[in-house]
C-alpha positions as a printed Julia matrix, in Angstrom:
321×3 Matrix{Float64}:
  93.66   -90.52  124.05
  91.54   -87.56  125.21
  92.52   -87.63  128.78
  95.87   -86.29  130.17
  96.97   -90.05  131.55
  95.52   -91.82  128.81
  96.83   -92.35  124.96
  93.09   -92.0   123.29
  90.18   -92.07  125.43
  88.85   -90.74  128.95
  89.21   -94.22  130.7
  92.17   -94.36  132.41
  92.59   -98.34  131.86
  92.97   -98.29  128.19
  96.87   -97.8   128.57
  96.34  -100.61  131.24
  94.57  -102.82  128.7
  97.5   -102.22  125.89
 100.11  -102.96  128.02
  98.55  -106.44  129.42
  97.84  -107.35  125.62
 101.66  -106.94  125.02
 102.16  -109.5   127.64
 100.02  -112.06  126.37
 101.58  -111.26  123.03
 104.82  -112.62  124.28
 106.7   -109.23  124.16
 109.21  -107.83  126.58
 108.18  -106.8   130.18
 108.1   -103.04  130.27
 109.56  -101.22  133.33
 107.51   -98.57  134.76
 108.94   -94.93  133.76
 109.29   -92.15  136.08
 109.57   -88.69  135.12
 111.86   -88.51  132.33
 114.07   -90.94  133.76
 115.16   -92.96  131.15
 117.48   -91.55  128.3
 116.5    -94.26  125.89
 117.77   -94.03  122.28
 118.24   -91.48  119.57
 117.42   -91.86  115.96
 118.57   -89.94  113.08
 121.72   -88.34  111.88
 123.54   -85.98  114.09
 124.88   -82.94  112.63
 126.54   -79.66  113.54
 125.5    -76.64  111.63
 128.81   -76.3   109.73
 127.19   -77.75  106.43
 124.41   -80.65  106.93
 123.26   -81.81  103.21
 120.09   -83.04  104.3
 117.5    -81.26  102.32
 115.58   -79.51  105.03
 118.3    -78.61  107.43
 117.69   -75.02  106.81
 114.12   -75.41  107.83
 115.21   -75.51  111.44
 115.39   -72.93  114.1
 119.16   -71.96  114.22
 119.26   -73.48  118.23
 118.08   -77.2   116.87
 120.94   -76.42  113.85
 123.81   -75.67  116.24
 122.71   -78.52  118.85
 122.22   -81.04  116.11
 119.32   -82.88  118.52
 115.39   -82.32  119.18
 114.77   -83.79  122.24
 111.45   -86.11  121.96
 109.66   -86.94  125.17
 107.79   -89.99  125.25
 105.95   -92.93  127.71
 107.97   -95.94  125.88
 105.39   -98.45  127.49
 103.18   -98.79  124.55
 104.14  -101.35  122.28
 104.28  -101.33  119.22
 104.16   -97.43  119.27
 107.21   -96.88  121.59
 108.57   -99.54  124.04
 112.02  -100.39  125.42
 113.92  -103.19  124.09
 117.55  -104.07  125.03
 117.82  -100.59  127.05
 116.49   -98.62  123.86
 113.22   -97.15  122.81
 112.3    -98.58  119.71
 108.86   -98.58  117.83
 106.88   -97.12  115.17
 107.35   -93.31  116.64
 110.96   -93.78  116.87
 111.26   -95.39  113.31
 108.96   -92.47  111.69
 111.47   -90.07  114.03
 114.64   -91.6   112.28
 113.08   -90.81  108.64
 112.23   -87.23  110.09
 115.9    -86.92  111.21
 117.35   -87.51  107.92
 115.17   -85.31  106.03
 116.2    -82.5   108.77
 119.94   -83.44  109.43
 119.19   -83.66  113.25
 118.89   -86.63  115.99
 115.81   -87.24  117.46
 116.9    -88.42  120.83
 114.09   -89.77  122.77
 113.86   -89.94  126.83
 111.02   -91.85  128.5
 108.93   -90.35  131.19
 105.61   -90.75  132.37
 102.69   -89.58  129.77
 100.78   -87.23  132.17
 103.98   -85.18  132.24
 104.75   -85.26  128.6
 103.1    -81.72  127.62
 104.61   -80.03  130.6
 107.85   -81.04  129.56
 107.63   -78.66  126.67
 106.47   -75.7   128.39
 109.52   -76.07  130.4
 111.88   -76.44  127.81
 113.1    -80.1   129.37
 111.86   -81.13  125.64
 111.56   -80.07  122.42
 108.69   -82.12  121.06
 106.58   -85.07  122.56
 106.16   -88.11  120.18
 104.21   -90.74  121.98
 101.42   -92.18  120.42
  99.15   -88.82  121.77
  96.11   -87.99  120.38
  95.57   -84.54  118.52
  92.29   -82.98  120.6
  90.99   -79.5   120.91
  91.54   -79.74  124.47
  95.28   -80.7   124.39
  95.36   -77.57  121.41
  93.83   -74.95  124.11
  95.66   -76.3   127.01
  92.32   -77.71  128.65
  92.4    -80.45  131.42
  89.51   -83.58  131.39
  87.13   -81.15  132.92
  87.7    -78.11  130.69
  89.57   -76.16  133.27
  92.46   -74.37  131.53
  95.79   -75.3   132.77
  98.17   -74.26  129.93
  99.1    -72.69  127.11
  98.11   -76.02  124.95
 100.22   -77.03  122.4
 100.14   -77.55  118.36
 100.23   -80.93  116.9
 101.89   -82.24  113.56
  99.37   -85.29  112.58
 101.02   -87.9   111.42
  99.19   -91.55  112.44
  95.42   -92.38  112.55
  94.32   -95.0   114.95
  90.86   -96.36  116.13
  90.05   -99.6   117.74
  90.0   -102.93  116.05
  88.76  -106.18  116.91
  90.95  -109.25  117.54
  89.53  -112.38  116.52
  91.04  -116.07  116.68
  93.36  -116.72  113.58
  91.25  -117.77  110.37
  88.07  -115.83  111.83
  86.04  -119.1   112.02
  83.14  -116.28  113.0
  83.7   -114.4   109.93
  83.48  -111.52  112.14
  84.09  -107.97  109.85
  82.28  -105.51  111.73
  80.58  -104.56  115.38
  77.28  -105.83  114.17
  78.63  -109.01  113.45
  78.81  -109.65  117.18
  74.68  -109.7   117.93
  74.1   -113.02  119.21
  77.44  -113.86  120.28
  79.91  -113.69  123.08
  82.89  -111.21  123.79
  85.55  -110.91  126.01
  87.23  -107.57  127.12
  89.09  -106.07  129.83
  86.83  -104.4   132.77
  86.54  -100.81  133.06
  88.24   -99.78  129.65
  86.82   -98.03  126.66
  86.61  -101.09  124.96
  83.99  -102.25  127.49
  82.09   -99.13  127.0
  82.21  -100.02  123.27
  80.86  -103.61  123.73
  78.21  -102.12  126.15
  76.89   -99.51  123.67
  76.86  -102.64  120.72
  75.22  -104.69  122.57
  72.35  -101.69  123.41
  72.36  -101.59  119.78
  71.83  -105.36  118.84
  68.99  -105.28  121.56
  67.1   -102.36  119.61
  67.71  -103.87  116.23
  66.34  -107.2   117.55
  69.63  -108.91  116.01
  70.08  -111.06  118.93
  71.96  -110.75  122.73
  75.54  -109.68  122.76
  77.0   -111.3   125.6
  79.91  -109.36  127.32
  82.58  -111.41  129.36
  84.78  -108.76  131.43
  88.26  -109.65  132.94
  90.79  -107.7   134.91
  93.26  -108.14  132.32
  93.14  -108.12  128.53
  95.69  -110.94  128.58
  92.64  -112.84  130.32
  90.27  -111.82  127.42
  92.62  -112.4   125.0
  92.82  -116.35  126.06
  89.0   -116.38  125.85
  89.39  -115.48  122.63
  92.28  -118.01  121.62
  90.29  -120.78  123.5
  86.88  -119.93  121.24
  85.23  -119.28  124.63
  84.24  -115.49  123.0
  84.65  -114.37  119.34
  86.4   -111.2   120.05
  88.56  -109.11  121.9
  88.65  -105.36  121.3
  92.2   -102.82  121.55
  93.79   -99.82  119.85
  94.38  -100.6   116.43
  98.2   -100.53  116.42
  98.05  -102.7   119.37
  95.7   -105.53  118.04
  98.05  -105.26  115.1
 101.37  -106.14  117.09
  99.05  -109.02  119.06
  98.18  -110.71  115.98
 101.76  -110.44  114.46
 103.43  -111.52  117.68
 101.22  -113.58  119.81
 101.88  -117.17  119.01
 104.26  -116.59  116.29
 101.47  -114.81  114.69
  99.44  -117.62  114.8
  96.97  -117.4   117.5
  94.97  -114.17  116.35
  94.25  -111.65  113.59
  92.58  -108.24  113.21
  89.03  -108.2   111.84
  87.22  -105.47  109.66
  88.47  -102.0   109.96
  89.34   -99.97  112.8
  86.48   -97.69  114.15
  86.56   -94.3   115.43
  89.96   -93.68  114.18
  91.56   -89.97  115.3
  94.89   -88.76  114.59
  98.16   -89.1   116.53
 100.32   -85.7   116.43
 103.89   -84.7   117.17
 103.23   -82.12  119.88
 105.32   -78.66  119.72
 105.01   -75.77  121.97
 102.74   -73.09  120.44
 105.45   -70.28  120.48
 107.79   -72.84  118.28
 106.05   -72.65  114.94
 109.25   -72.89  112.87
 110.03   -76.07  114.12
 106.08   -77.41  113.8
 106.28   -76.0   110.32
 109.8    -77.41  109.51
 108.14   -81.12  110.99
 105.39   -81.0   108.94
 107.52   -80.45  105.78
 109.83   -83.35  106.64
 106.69   -85.73  107.44
 105.28   -84.53  103.92
 108.87   -85.46  102.24
 108.97   -89.01  103.79
 105.35   -89.63  102.81
 106.21   -88.93   99.38
 109.77   -90.77   99.5
 108.11   -93.64  100.78
 110.22   -94.16  103.97
 106.72   -93.43  105.96
 105.09   -96.57  104.21
 108.11   -98.61  104.92
 107.76   -97.85  108.65
 104.01   -98.75  108.67
 104.57  -101.86  106.6
 107.23  -102.82  109.1
 104.86  -102.91  112.19
 101.79  -104.05  110.14
  99.93  -100.86  110.66
  99.56   -99.75  106.93
  95.68   -98.8   107.86
  96.93   -95.87  109.74
  98.6    -94.24  107.19
  98.02   -90.38  106.54
  98.55   -89.42  103.01
  99.75   -85.64  104.13
 100.98   -83.82  107.17
  98.5    -81.83  108.97
  98.4    -79.19  111.99
  95.96   -79.49  114.39
  93.18   -81.8   112.55
  92.3    -83.57  115.81
  88.57   -82.5   117.37
């Protein structure tokens, strides 16, 4: 997300929508996280400098070779990307990090904190990288806040995942919804005040302009309420970030309540954030990501979490706009 306190959008409630979605899907309750308060979990293989056999160990700066650890800042409240389960931080990001760790011969140790404090944790050296479903944006690269004010030196991103928004419909997709245009003349449900409501409002205007019928929007305080409306048949679709929608479809009602309809839209890259001065670590991460894409470990992670539509074909640096 492009704002400092959200993942992909300037709307502050889009994170809240994701968490509410998890609740209705039957996932575990997520505890609120303070700034770097939970040591979370480690991924990968911890090695000392004395002879790691990992293929890309020599690419790392010596400090990480000696420590055998890369410290990762995250906000573990965004299933399925990262969340807490049984006292551990689990999800797509930790699984990808574990695969990277095998290539680099070090452990990726995740610590949970507040999302808006993650980049500053790089600047202070408290964390080595940030891996938290963080959108790669020019503003973050340049250290700008939401108003364009310079607040820091910025960060570099190693882009590893694409995410847009997706329609969540009742299982079986009885209305045969495949795109936003299919919503004209129908009723949708959404959480009030989110980017998703804005997207539906823009589509409603388009439907009216094209003369394709009125799109009626029902807005609720929580996304859980919007999902219930879709499940009951009172609305044809809800809208969420793609990985969240995919997670709901997989878990709600044992996978029998919802499905993701059509392709995700407005997709952009999530990136691993690295301090701009830490170019050797950045380049090692890029090489490791390319390696797990090539050897199939990356695809296995995305398949496990049913988010194959978010795959990248190669690692890129600072590809966000």
